[in-house]
Amino acid sequence: MVTDHQISQILLETVKNRGPGKTICPSEVARSISSVEAEWRSLMPQVRTIAGKLAEAGELSITQRGIEVDIKTAKGPVRLGLPK
């Protein structure tokens, strides 16, 4: 079982390693935890929820087609990056 704190740490580390102006897919975080498709897919709701909390705290930017969005209402794929 992966904790919210662990996912938060992995998420922030991954976007920081990617660098300013670059983004990641939330699935990159889930896949870094497990390479088994059923397992990483089951982590996606938790990763998205934590990304939303980090965005609310100003630690993360969530975009869709380059426009900042609220992950709670965004439909489809989003990208995660460092805040501007």
mmCIF file with all atom_site columns, C-alpha atoms in Angstrom:
data_model
loop_
_atom_site.group_PDB
_atom_site.id
_atom_site.type_symbol
_atom_site.label_atom_id
_atom_site.label_alt_id
_atom_site.label_comp_id
_atom_site.label_asym_id
_atom_site.label_entity_id
_atom_site.label_seq_id
_atom_site.pdbx_PDB_ins_code
_atom_site.Cartn_x
_atom_site.Cartn_y
_atom_site.Cartn_z
_atom_site.occupancy
_atom_site.B_iso_or_equiv
_atom_site.pdbx_formal_charge
_atom_site.auth_seq_id
_atom_site.auth_comp_id
_atom_site.auth_asym_id
_atom_site.auth_atom_id
_atom_site.pdbx_PDB_model_num
ATOM 1  C CA . MET A 1 1  ? 0.000   0.000  0.000   1.00 0.00 ? 1  MET A CA 1
ATOM 2  C CA . VAL A 1 2  ? 1.376   3.344  -1.069  1.00 0.00 ? 2  VAL A CA 1
ATOM 3  C CA . THR A 1 3  ? 0.609   6.306  1.160   1.00 0.00 ? 3  THR A CA 1
ATOM 4  C CA . ASP A 1 4  ? -0.534  9.736  0.019   1.00 0.00 ? 4  ASP A CA 1
ATOM 5  C CA . HIS A 1 5  ? 2.690   11.155 1.416   1.00 0.00 ? 5  HIS A CA 1
ATOM 6  C CA . GLN A 1 6  ? 4.809   8.778  -0.684  1.00 0.00 ? 6  GLN A CA 1
ATOM 7  C CA . ILE A 1 7  ? 2.885   9.648  -3.842  1.00 0.00 ? 7  ILE A CA 1
ATOM 8  C CA . SER A 1 8  ? 3.197   13.343 -3.049  1.00 0.00 ? 8  SER A CA 1
ATOM 9  C CA . GLN A 1 9  ? 6.976   13.003 -2.645  1.00 0.00 ? 9  GLN A CA 1
ATOM 10 C CA . ILE A 1 10 ? 7.344   11.023 -5.878  1.00 0.00 ? 10 ILE A CA 1
ATOM 11 C CA . LEU A 1 11 ? 5.137   13.468 -7.773  1.00 0.00 ? 11 LEU A CA 1
ATOM 12 C CA . LEU A 1 12 ? 7.032   16.559 -6.621  1.00 0.00 ? 12 LEU A CA 1
ATOM 13 C CA . GLU A 1 13 ? 10.409  14.920 -7.202  1.00 0.00 ? 13 GLU A CA 1
ATOM 14 C CA . THR A 1 14 ? 9.406   13.878 -10.727 1.00 0.00 ? 14 THR A CA 1
ATOM 15 C CA . VAL A 1 15 ? 8.211   17.345 -11.793 1.00 0.00 ? 15 VAL A CA 1
ATOM 16 C CA . LYS A 1 16 ? 11.272  18.989 -10.230 1.00 0.00 ? 16 LYS A CA 1
ATOM 17 C CA . ASN A 1 17 ? 13.561  16.585 -12.074 1.00 0.00 ? 17 ASN A CA 1
ATOM 18 C CA . ARG A 1 18 ? 11.741  17.337 -15.336 1.00 0.00 ? 18 ARG A CA 1
ATOM 19 C CA . GLY A 1 19 ? 12.435  21.043 -14.791 1.00 0.00 ? 19 GLY A CA 1
ATOM 20 C CA . PRO A 1 20 ? 10.728  24.399 -15.268 1.00 0.00 ? 20 PRO A CA 1
ATOM 21 C CA . GLY A 1 21 ? 8.462   24.700 -18.287 1.00 0.00 ? 21 GLY A CA 1
ATOM 22 C CA . LYS A 1 22 ? 8.235   20.916 -18.701 1.00 0.00 ? 22 LYS A CA 1
ATOM 23 C CA . THR A 1 23 ? 5.389   18.625 -17.671 1.00 0.00 ? 23 THR A CA 1
ATOM 24 C CA . ILE A 1 24 ? 4.685   15.016 -16.818 1.00 0.00 ? 24 ILE A CA 1
ATOM 25 C CA . CYS A 1 25 ? 1.685   12.758 -17.202 1.00 0.00 ? 25 CYS A CA 1
ATOM 26 C CA . PRO A 1 26 ? 0.185   11.569 -13.901 1.00 0.00 ? 26 PRO A CA 1
ATOM 27 C CA . SER A 1 27 ? 0.629   8.011  -15.157 1.00 0.00 ? 27 SER A CA 1
ATOM 28 C CA . GLU A 1 28 ? 4.410   8.490  -14.987 1.00 0.00 ? 28 GLU A CA 1
ATOM 29 C CA . VAL A 1 29 ? 4.082   8.728  -11.211 1.00 0.00 ? 29 VAL A CA 1
ATOM 30 C CA . ALA A 1 30 ? 1.832   5.676  -10.997 1.00 0.00 ? 30 ALA A CA 1
ATOM 31 C CA . ARG A 1 31 ? 4.118   3.686  -13.306 1.00 0.00 ? 31 ARG A CA 1
ATOM 32 C CA . SER A 1 32 ? 7.161   4.583  -11.206 1.00 0.00 ? 32 SER A CA 1
ATOM 33 C CA . ILE A 1 33 ? 5.438   2.859  -8.279  1.00 0.00 ? 33 ILE A CA 1
ATOM 34 C CA . SER A 1 34 ? 4.403   -0.272 -10.168 1.00 0.00 ? 34 SER A CA 1
ATOM 35 C CA . SER A 1 35 ? 5.085   -1.585 -13.665 1.00 0.00 ? 35 SER A CA 1
ATOM 36 C CA . VAL A 1 36 ? 2.101   -3.934 -13.448 1.00 0.00 ? 36 VAL A CA 1
ATOM 37 C CA . GLU A 1 37 ? -0.628  -2.295 -15.529 1.00 0.00 ? 37 GLU A CA 1
ATOM 38 C CA . ALA A 1 38 ? -3.531  -3.232 -13.266 1.00 0.00 ? 38 ALA A CA 1
ATOM 39 C CA . GLU A 1 39 ? -1.657  -1.874 -10.242 1.00 0.00 ? 39 GLU A CA 1
ATOM 40 C CA . TRP A 1 40 ? -0.551  1.449  -11.723 1.00 0.00 ? 40 TRP A CA 1
ATOM 41 C CA . ARG A 1 41 ? -3.970  2.042  -13.254 1.00 0.00 ? 41 ARG A CA 1
ATOM 42 C CA . SER A 1 42 ? -5.577  1.487  -9.847  1.00 0.00 ? 42 SER A CA 1
ATOM 43 C CA . LEU A 1 43 ? -3.265  4.194  -8.430  1.00 0.00 ? 43 LEU A CA 1
ATOM 44 C CA . MET A 1 44 ? -4.408  6.841  -10.926 1.00 0.00 ? 44 MET A CA 1
ATOM 45 C CA . PRO A 1 45 ? -7.355  8.230  -8.910  1.00 0.00 ? 45 PRO A CA 1
ATOM 46 C CA . GLN A 1 46 ? -5.100  8.595  -5.864  1.00 0.00 ? 46 GLN A CA 1
ATOM 47 C CA . VAL A 1 47 ? -2.368  10.294 -7.936  1.00 0.00 ? 47 VAL A CA 1
ATOM 48 C CA . ARG A 1 48 ? -4.900  12.725 -9.451  1.00 0.00 ? 48 ARG A CA 1
ATOM 49 C CA . THR A 1 49 ? -6.385  13.537 -6.026  1.00 0.00 ? 49 THR A CA 1
ATOM 50 C CA . ILE A 1 50 ? -2.957  14.259 -4.562  1.00 0.00 ? 50 ILE A CA 1
ATOM 51 C CA . ALA A 1 51 ? -2.017  16.349 -7.606  1.00 0.00 ? 51 ALA A CA 1
ATOM 52 C CA . GLY A 1 52 ? -5.144  18.424 -6.993  1.00 0.00 ? 52 GLY A CA 1
ATOM 53 C CA . LYS A 1 53 ? -4.192  19.003 -3.366  1.00 0.00 ? 53 LYS A CA 1
ATOM 54 C CA . LEU A 1 54 ? -0.656  20.018 -4.357  1.00 0.00 ? 54 LEU A CA 1
ATOM 55 C CA . ALA A 1 55 ? -2.058  22.413 -6.965  1.00 0.00 ? 55 ALA A CA 1
ATOM 56 C CA . GLU A 1 56 ? -4.373  23.975 -4.356  1.00 0.00 ? 56 GLU A CA 1
ATOM 57 C CA . ALA A 1 57 ? -1.315  24.467 -2.134  1.00 0.00 ? 57 ALA A CA 1
ATOM 58 C CA . GLY A 1 58 ? 0.533   26.194 -5.003  1.00 0.00 ? 58 GLY A CA 1
ATOM 59 C CA . GLU A 1 59 ? 3.164   23.460 -5.307  1.00 0.00 ? 59 GLU A CA 1
ATOM 60 C CA . LEU A 1 60 ? 2.038   22.117 -8.677  1.00 0.00 ? 60 LEU A CA 1
ATOM 61 C CA . SER A 1 61 ? 0.497   23.326 -11.917 1.00 0.00 ? 61 SER A CA 1
ATOM 62 C CA . ILE A 1 62 ? -2.150  21.225 -13.691 1.00 0.00 ? 62 ILE A CA 1
ATOM 63 C CA . THR A 1 63 ? -2.777  21.954 -17.358 1.00 0.00 ? 63 THR A CA 1
ATOM 64 C CA . GLN A 1 64 ? -4.761  20.668 -20.270 1.00 0.00 ? 64 GLN A CA 1
ATOM 65 C CA . ARG A 1 65 ? -3.688  21.778 -23.743 1.00 0.00 ? 65 ARG A CA 1
ATOM 66 C CA . GLY A 1 66 ? -1.431  24.338 -22.047 1.00 0.00 ? 66 GLY A CA 1
ATOM 67 C CA . ILE A 1 67 ? -4.244  25.968 -20.020 1.00 0.00 ? 67 ILE A CA 1
ATOM 68 C CA . GLU A 1 68 ? -4.372  25.667 -16.243 1.00 0.00 ? 68 GLU A CA 1
ATOM 69 C CA . VAL A 1 69 ? -7.319  23.566 -15.070 1.00 0.00 ? 69 VAL A CA 1
ATOM 70 C CA . ASP A 1 70 ? -8.890  22.229 -11.905 1.00 0.00 ? 70 ASP A CA 1
ATOM 71 C CA . ILE A 1 71 ? -8.231  18.498 -11.890 1.00 0.00 ? 71 ILE A CA 1
ATOM 72 C CA . LYS A 1 72 ? -11.555 17.862 -10.139 1.00 0.00 ? 72 LYS A CA 1
ATOM 73 C CA . THR A 1 73 ? -13.491 19.115 -13.156 1.00 0.00 ? 73 THR A CA 1
ATOM 74 C CA . ALA A 1 74 ? -11.029 18.393 -15.983 1.00 0.00 ? 74 ALA A CA 1
ATOM 75 C CA . LYS A 1 75 ? -12.121 15.662 -18.356 1.00 0.00 ? 75 LYS A CA 1
ATOM 76 C CA . GLY A 1 76 ? -9.439  13.621 -20.078 1.00 0.00 ? 76 GLY A CA 1
ATOM 77 C CA . PRO A 1 77 ? -5.661  13.755 -19.866 1.00 0.00 ? 77 PRO A CA 1
ATOM 78 C CA . VAL A 1 78 ? -3.861  16.432 -17.887 1.00 0.00 ? 78 VAL A CA 1
ATOM 79 C CA . ARG A 1 79 ? -0.230  17.411 -17.500 1.00 0.00 ? 79 ARG A CA 1
ATOM 80 C CA . LEU A 1 80 ? 1.555   18.217 -14.247 1.00 0.00 ? 80 LEU A CA 1
ATOM 81 C CA . GLY A 1 81 ? 4.409   20.664 -13.833 1.00 0.00 ? 81 GLY A CA 1
ATOM 82 C CA . LEU A 1 82 ? 6.055   23.201 -11.624 1.00 0.00 ? 82 LEU A CA 1
ATOM 83 C CA . PRO A 1 83 ? 3.985   26.337 -10.947 1.00 0.00 ? 83 PRO A CA 1
ATOM 84 C CA . LYS A 1 84 ? 4.914   29.403 -12.971 1.00 0.00 ? 84 LYS A CA 1
#
